[in-house]
Coordinates of C-alpha atoms and ligand atoms in Angstrom, one line a residue:
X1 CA 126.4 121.7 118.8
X2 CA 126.0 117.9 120.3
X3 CA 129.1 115.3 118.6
X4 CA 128.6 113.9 116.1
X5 CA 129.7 111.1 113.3
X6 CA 128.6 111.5 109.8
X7 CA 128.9 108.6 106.9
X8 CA 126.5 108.9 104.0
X9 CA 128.2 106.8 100.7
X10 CA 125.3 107.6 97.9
X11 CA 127.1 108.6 95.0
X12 CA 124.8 111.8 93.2
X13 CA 124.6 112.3 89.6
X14 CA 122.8 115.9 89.2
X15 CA 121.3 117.7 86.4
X16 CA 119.8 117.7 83.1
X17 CA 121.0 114.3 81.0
X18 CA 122.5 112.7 83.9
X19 CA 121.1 109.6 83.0
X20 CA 123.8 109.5 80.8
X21 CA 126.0 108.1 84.4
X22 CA 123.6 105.1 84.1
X23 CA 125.6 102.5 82.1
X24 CA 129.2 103.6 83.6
X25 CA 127.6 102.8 87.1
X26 CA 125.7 99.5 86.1
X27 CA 128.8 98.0 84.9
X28 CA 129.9 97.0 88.7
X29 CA 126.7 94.8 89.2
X30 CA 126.0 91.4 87.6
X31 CA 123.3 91.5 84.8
X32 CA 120.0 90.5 86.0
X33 CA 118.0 93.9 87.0
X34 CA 115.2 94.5 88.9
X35 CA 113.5 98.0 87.4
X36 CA 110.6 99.3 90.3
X37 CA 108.4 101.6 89.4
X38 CA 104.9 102.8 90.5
X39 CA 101.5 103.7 88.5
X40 CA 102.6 104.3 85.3
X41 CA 103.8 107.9 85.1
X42 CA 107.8 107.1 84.0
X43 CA 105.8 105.4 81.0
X44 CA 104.2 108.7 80.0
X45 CA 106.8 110.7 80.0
X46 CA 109.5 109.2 78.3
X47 CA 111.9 108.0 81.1
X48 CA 111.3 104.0 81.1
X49 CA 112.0 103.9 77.6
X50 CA 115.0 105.7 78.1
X51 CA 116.1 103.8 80.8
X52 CA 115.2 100.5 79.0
X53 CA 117.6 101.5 76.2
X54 CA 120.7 102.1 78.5
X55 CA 120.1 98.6 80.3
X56 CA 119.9 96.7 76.8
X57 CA 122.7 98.2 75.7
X58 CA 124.6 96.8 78.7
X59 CA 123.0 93.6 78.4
X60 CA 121.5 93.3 81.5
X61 CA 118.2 91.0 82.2
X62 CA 115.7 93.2 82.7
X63 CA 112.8 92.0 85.3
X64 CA 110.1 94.5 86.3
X65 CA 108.1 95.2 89.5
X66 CA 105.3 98.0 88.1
X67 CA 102.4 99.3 90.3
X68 CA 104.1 100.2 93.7
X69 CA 101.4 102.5 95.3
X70 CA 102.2 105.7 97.4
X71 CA 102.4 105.1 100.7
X72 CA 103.7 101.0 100.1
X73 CA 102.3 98.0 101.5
X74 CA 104.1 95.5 102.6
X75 CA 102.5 92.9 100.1
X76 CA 104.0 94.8 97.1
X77 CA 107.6 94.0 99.2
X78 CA 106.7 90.5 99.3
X79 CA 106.2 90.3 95.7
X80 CA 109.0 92.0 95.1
X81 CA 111.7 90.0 97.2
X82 CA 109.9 86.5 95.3
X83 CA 110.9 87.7 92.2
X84 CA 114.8 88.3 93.7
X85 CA 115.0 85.1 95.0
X86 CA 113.4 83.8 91.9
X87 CA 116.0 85.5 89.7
X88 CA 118.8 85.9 91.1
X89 CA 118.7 89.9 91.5
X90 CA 122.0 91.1 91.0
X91 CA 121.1 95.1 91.0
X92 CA 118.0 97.0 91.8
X93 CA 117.0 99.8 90.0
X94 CA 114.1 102.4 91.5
X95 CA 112.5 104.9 89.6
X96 CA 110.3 107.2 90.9
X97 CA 109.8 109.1 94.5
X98 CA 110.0 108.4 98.2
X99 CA 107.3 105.6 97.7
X100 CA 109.0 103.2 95.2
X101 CA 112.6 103.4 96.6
X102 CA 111.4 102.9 100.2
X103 CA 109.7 99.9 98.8
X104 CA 112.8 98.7 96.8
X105 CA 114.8 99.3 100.0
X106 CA 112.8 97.1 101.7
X107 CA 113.0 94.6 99.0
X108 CA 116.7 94.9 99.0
X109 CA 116.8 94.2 102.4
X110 CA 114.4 91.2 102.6
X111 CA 115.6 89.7 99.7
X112 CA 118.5 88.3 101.4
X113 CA 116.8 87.3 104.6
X114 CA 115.0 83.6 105.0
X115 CA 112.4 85.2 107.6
X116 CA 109.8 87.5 107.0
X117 CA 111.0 91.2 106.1
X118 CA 108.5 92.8 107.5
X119 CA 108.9 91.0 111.3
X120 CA 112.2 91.1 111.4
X121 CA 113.2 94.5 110.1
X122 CA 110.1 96.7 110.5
X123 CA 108.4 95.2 113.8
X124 CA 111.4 93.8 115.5
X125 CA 113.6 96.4 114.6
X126 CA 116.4 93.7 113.6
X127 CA 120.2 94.9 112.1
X128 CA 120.3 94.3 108.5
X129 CA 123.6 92.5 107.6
X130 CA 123.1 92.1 103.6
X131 CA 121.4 94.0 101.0
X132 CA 120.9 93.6 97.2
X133 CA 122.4 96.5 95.6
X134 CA 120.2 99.3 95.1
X135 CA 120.4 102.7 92.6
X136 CA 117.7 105.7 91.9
X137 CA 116.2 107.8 89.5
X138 CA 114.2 110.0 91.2
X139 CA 111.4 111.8 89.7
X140 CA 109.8 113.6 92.5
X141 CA 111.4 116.2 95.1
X142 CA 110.0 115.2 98.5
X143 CA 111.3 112.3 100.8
X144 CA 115.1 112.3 100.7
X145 CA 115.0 108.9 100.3
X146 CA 117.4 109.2 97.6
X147 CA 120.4 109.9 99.7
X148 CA 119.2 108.8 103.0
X149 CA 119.0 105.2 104.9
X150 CA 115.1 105.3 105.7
X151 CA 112.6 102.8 104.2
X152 CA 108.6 103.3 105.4
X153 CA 106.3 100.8 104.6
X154 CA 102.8 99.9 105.4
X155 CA 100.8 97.4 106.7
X156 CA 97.2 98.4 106.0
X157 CA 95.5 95.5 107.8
X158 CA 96.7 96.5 110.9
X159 CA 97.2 100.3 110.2
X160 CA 101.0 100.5 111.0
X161 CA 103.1 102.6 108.6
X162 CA 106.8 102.0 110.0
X163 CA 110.1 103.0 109.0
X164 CA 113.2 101.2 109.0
X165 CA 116.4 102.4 108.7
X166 CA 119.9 100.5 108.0
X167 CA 123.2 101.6 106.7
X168 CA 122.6 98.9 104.2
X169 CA 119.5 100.6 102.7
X170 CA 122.0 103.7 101.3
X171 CA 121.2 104.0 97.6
X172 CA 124.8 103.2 96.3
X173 CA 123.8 106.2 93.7
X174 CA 120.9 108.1 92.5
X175 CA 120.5 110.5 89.3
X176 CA 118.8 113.4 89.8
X177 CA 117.7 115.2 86.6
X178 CA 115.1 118.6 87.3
X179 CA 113.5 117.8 84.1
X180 CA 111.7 114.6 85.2
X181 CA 110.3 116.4 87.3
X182 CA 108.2 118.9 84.8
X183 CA 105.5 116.3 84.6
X184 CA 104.5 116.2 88.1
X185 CA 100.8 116.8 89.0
X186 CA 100.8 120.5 90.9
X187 CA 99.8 118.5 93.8
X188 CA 102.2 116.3 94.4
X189 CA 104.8 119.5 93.1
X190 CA 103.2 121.0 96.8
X191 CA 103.1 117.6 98.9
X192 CA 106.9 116.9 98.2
X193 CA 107.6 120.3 99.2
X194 CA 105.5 120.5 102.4
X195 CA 107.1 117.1 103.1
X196 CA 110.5 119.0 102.3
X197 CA 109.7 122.3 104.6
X198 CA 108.6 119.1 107.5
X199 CA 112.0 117.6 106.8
X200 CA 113.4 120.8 108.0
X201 CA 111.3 121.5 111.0
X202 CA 111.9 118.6 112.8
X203 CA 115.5 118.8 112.7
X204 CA 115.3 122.8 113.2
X205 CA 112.8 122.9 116.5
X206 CA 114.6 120.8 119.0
X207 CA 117.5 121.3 120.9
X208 CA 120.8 122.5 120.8
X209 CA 119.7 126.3 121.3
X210 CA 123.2 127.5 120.5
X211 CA 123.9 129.5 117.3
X212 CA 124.8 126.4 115.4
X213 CA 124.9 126.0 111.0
X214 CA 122.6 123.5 110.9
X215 CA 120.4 126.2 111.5
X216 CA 121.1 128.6 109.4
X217 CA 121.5 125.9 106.9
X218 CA 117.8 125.2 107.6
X219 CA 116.5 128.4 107.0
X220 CA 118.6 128.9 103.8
X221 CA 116.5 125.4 102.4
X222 CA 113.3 126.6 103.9
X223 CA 113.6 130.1 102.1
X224 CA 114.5 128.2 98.5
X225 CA 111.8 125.9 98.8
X226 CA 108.9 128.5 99.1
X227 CA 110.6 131.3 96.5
X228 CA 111.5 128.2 94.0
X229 CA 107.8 126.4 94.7
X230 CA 106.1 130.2 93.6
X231 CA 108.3 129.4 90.9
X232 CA 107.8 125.8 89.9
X233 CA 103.8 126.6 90.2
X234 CA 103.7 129.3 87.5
X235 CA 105.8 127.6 85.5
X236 CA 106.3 123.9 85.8
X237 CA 109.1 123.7 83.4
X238 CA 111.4 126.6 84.6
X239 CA 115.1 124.3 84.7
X240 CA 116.5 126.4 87.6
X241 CA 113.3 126.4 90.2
X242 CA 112.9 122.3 89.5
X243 CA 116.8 121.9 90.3
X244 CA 116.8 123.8 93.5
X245 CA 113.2 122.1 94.6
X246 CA 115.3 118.5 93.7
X247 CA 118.6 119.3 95.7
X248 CA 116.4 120.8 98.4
X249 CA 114.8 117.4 98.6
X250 CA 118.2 115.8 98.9
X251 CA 119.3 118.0 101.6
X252 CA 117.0 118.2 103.5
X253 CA 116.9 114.4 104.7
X254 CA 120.4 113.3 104.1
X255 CA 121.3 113.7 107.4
X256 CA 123.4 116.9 106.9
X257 CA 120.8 119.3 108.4
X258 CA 120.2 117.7 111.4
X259 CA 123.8 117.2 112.7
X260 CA 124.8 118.4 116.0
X261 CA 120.7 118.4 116.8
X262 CA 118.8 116.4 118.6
X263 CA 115.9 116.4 116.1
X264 CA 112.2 116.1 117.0
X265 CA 110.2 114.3 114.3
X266 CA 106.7 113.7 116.4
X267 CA 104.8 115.0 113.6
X268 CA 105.9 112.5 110.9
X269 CA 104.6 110.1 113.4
X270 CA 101.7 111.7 113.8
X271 CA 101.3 111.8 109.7
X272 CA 102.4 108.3 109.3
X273 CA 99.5 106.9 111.3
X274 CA 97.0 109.4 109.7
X275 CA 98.2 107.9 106.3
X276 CA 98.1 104.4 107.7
X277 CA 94.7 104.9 108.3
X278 CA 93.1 107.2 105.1
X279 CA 96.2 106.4 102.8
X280 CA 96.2 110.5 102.2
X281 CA 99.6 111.7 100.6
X282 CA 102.4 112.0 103.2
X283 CA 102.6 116.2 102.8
X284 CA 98.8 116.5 102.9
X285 CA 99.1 114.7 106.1
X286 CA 101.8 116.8 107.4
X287 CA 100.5 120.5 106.5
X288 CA 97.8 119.2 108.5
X289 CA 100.1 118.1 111.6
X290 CA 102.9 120.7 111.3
X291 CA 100.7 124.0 112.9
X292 CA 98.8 122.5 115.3
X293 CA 102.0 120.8 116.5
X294 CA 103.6 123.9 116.5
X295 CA 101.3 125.8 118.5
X296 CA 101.5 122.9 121.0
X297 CA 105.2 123.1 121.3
X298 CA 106.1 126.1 120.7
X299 CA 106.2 127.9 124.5
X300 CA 109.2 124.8 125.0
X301 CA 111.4 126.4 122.2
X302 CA 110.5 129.8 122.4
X303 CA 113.7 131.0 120.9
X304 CA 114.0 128.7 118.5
X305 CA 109.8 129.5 116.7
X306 CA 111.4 133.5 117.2
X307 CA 114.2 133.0 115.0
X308 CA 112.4 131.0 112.6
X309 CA 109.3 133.4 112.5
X310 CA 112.0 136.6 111.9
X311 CA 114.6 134.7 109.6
X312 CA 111.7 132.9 107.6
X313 CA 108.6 135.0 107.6
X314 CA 110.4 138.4 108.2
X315 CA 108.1 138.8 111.1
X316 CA 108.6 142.8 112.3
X317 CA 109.5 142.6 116.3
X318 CA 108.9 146.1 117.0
X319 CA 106.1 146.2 120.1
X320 CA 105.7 142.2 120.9
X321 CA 106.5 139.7 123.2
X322 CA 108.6 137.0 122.0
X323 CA 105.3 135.0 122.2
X324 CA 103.6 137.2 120.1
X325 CA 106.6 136.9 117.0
X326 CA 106.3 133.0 117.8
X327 CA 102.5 132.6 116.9
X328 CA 102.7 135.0 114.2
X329 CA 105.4 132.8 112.4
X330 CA 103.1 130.2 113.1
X331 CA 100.0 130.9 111.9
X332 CA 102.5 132.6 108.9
X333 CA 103.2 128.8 108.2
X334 CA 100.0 128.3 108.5
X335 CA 98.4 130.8 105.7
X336 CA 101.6 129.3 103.7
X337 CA 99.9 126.3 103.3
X338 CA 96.5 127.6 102.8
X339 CA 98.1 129.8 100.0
X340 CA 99.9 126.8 97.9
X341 CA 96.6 125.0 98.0
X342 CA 97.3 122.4 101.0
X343 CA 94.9 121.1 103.5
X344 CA 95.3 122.1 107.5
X345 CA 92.9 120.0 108.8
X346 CA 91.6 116.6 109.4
X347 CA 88.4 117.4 107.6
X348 CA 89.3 118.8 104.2
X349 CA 90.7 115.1 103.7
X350 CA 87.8 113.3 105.3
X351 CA 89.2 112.1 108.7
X352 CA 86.4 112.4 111.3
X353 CA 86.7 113.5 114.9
X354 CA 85.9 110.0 115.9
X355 CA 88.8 108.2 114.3
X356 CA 91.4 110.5 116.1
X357 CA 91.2 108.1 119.0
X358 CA 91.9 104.6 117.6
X359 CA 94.6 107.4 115.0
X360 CA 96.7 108.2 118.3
X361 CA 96.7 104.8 119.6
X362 CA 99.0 103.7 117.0
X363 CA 101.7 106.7 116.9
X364 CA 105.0 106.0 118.0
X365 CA 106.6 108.6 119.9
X366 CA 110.0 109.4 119.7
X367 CA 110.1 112.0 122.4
X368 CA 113.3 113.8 121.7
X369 CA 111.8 117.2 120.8
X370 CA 111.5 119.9 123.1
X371 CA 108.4 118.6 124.4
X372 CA 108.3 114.9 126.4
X373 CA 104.7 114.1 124.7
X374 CA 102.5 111.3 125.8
X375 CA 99.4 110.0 123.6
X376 CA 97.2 112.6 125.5
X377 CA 99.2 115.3 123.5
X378 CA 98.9 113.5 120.2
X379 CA 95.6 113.7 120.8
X380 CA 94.6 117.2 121.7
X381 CA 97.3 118.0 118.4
X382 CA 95.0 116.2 116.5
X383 CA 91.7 117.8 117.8
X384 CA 93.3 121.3 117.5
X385 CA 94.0 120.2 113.9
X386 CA 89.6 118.8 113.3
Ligands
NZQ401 O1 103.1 106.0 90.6 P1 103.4 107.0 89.6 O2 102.5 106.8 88.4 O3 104.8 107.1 89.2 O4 102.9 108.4 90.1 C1 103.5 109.1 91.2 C2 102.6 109.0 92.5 O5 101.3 108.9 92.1 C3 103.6 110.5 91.0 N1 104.8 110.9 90.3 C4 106.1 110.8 90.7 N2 107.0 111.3 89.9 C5 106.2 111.8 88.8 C6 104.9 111.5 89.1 N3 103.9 111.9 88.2 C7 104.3 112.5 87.1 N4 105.5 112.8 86.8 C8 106.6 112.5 87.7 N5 107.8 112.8 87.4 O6 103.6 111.1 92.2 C9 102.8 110.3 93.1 C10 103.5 110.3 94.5 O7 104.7 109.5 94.5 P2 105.3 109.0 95.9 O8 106.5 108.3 95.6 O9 104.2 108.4 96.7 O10 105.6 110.4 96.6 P3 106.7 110.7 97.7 O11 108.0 110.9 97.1 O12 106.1 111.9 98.4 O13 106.8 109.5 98.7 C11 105.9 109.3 99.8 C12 106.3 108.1 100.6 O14 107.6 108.3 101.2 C13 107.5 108.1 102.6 C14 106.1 108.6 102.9 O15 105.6 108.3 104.2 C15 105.3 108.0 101.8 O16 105.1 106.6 102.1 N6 108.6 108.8 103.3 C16 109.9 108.3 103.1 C17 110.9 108.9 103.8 C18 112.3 108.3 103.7 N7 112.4 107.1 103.1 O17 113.3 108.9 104.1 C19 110.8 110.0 104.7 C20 109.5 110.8 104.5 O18 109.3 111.5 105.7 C21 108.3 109.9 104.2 O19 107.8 109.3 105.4
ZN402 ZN1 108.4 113.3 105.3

């Protein structure tokens, strides 16, 4: 296991009726409230209401940024950092998935900066010193943005989705109650829990190779995600198999899992320009990436795509190369995704051969996987994945 220091200071409210935490925690932050939320769905299903009674009882000025749009645009920031300055923003409160609390992170953050937010943080990469207060109410299990210090945001002119990350950006709490979630659409149900499974891989395939429990912590949140989303799709409203799809969200991109790694995360790169480009839905984009990337990598981390295709996919050994178990855990992943209903490739969502080129030139790559890629492998991913 590689060293490692480990500070994460959200506070997490978990369960049925944990709104009822709302008012104790609000009562450290001055009165005038920002509420973010996106299309409209916390308005069909009872939570704004809810939420709108808790933060009149505590007095608190209630201002309102609606309409934030998956995969977030910087313009909705802008908007939302006027209305701070405008008001006075004491407290922001996000309700909703990874899309409206990444862009309430970002208003945070640029809310208490003269200069443009989006140069300064997202291009320049620039430390964030100040941030207005931020809590959550999370409604989809996906992003781990409710415990986590990531903020991704796009700029659809130029086609750049980037993410930021600051300590500043932690949510100082965030209420998780399963039930919220009942209402979600079965696609976005299966597109926050590809993105969950992706969360996973890219901290599981990279090195350390030793026996370490971020592993086997990995392939314990794996496991839950695909017996609990069998679950979940049968019966949208089973308590237990929402709870353990919401705390596998958490965990999965708090940070614990990939301690002591090295972590890879190419193919959110890969996804984030693909969305950057066709605004598809973040897990859509990634069942897409995730096996062709695989197959590309895998012959780097042979041991590593062996242990996962045994200890995931109960792949039987008996007679065959470790290659042989590696591919078959793959293309297991693979028929995975098929099975749930997801797309694998670039033209179930309408992304033509053509486009992969100017699509490549605009991923950024990390290279700290097992494989040192250069836009030439992006590229051949991508037409494995046409
Ligand atoms: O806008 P509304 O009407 O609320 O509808 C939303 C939206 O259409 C709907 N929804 C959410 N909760 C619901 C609900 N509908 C009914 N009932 C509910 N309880 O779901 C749709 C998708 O929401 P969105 O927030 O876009 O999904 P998600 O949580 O997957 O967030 C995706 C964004 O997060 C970024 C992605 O790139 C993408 O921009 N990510 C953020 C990360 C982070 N901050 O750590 C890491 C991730 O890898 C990812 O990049
Ligand atoms: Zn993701």
């Amino acid at each position: 296991m590689n060293n490692f220091n480990y500070y994460n200071p959200t506070k997490i409210f978990f369960g049925e009726n944990s709104i009822e935490n709302l008012s104790e925690q609000l009562k450290a932050y001055g009165e005038n409230i920002l509420l973010t939320y996106g299309g409209g769905s916390i308005k069909r299903n009872g939570i704004y209401p809810s939420v709108i009674k808790i933060l009149k009882n505590e007095n608190k000025n209630v201002f309102e940024l609606s309409g934030i749009m998956s995969n977030p645009r910087k313009e909705k920031v802008y908007e939302g950092i006027k209305i701070c300055k405008e008001n006075n923003i004491d407290f922001i409160l996000a309700i909703g998935g990874g899309s409206v609390i990444d862009c309430s992170k970002a208003i945070s953050a640029g809310s208490k900066i003269d200069r443009d937010f989006w140069k300064a943080f997202f291009i320049n990469n620039e430390e964030c010193y100040d941030a207005t207060p931020l809590g959550v109410i999370l409604t989809i299990p996906a992003t781990g943005s409710e415990m986590n210090l990531g903020s991704v945001v796009t700029d659809w002119e130029k086609n750049l989705k980037i993410g930021y990350m600051s300590k500043m950006l932690y949510p100082k709490f965030s209420i998780l109650d399963p039930t919220y979630t009942y209402t979600l659409p079965k696609e976005q149900t299966i597109y926050g829990s590809i993105d969950i499974l992706a969360h996973v891989f890219e901290q599981y395939f990279s090195e350390p190779n030793d026996s370490n429990l971020s592993y086997d912590l990995s392939e314990a949140i794996i496991k839950n995600v695909i017996e609990n989303l069998e679950i979940v799709l049968l019966n949208p409203t089973d308590y237990i198999a929402r709870s353990n799809l919401m705390w596998c969200s958490t965990m999965a991109l708090n940070g614990v899992i990939g301690l002591g790694k090295n972590q890879d995360w190419t193919s959110h790169q890969i996804e984030h320009s693909l969305s950057a480009f066709y605004d598809i839905p973040h897990g859509a984009g990634l069942a897409i990436v995730f096996p062709s990337w695989m197959k590309y990598v895998y012959k780097h981390g042979l041991n590593k795509f062996v242990r996962y295709a045994i200890n995931v996919w109960g792949v039987d050994i008996v007679n065959k190369t470790d290659e042989e178990i590696a591919l078959e855990g793959i293309e297991k992943t693979k028929e995975y995704f098929v099975k749930i209903g997801a797309p694998i490739t670039l033209t179930e969502v309408g992304i033509p051969k053509e486009d992969i080129d100017r699509i490549t030139e605009k991923v950024f790559l990390p290279n700290t996987g097992y494989m040192k890629m250069t836009k030439e492998d992006v590229k051949n991913i991508l037409i494995a994945a046409i």
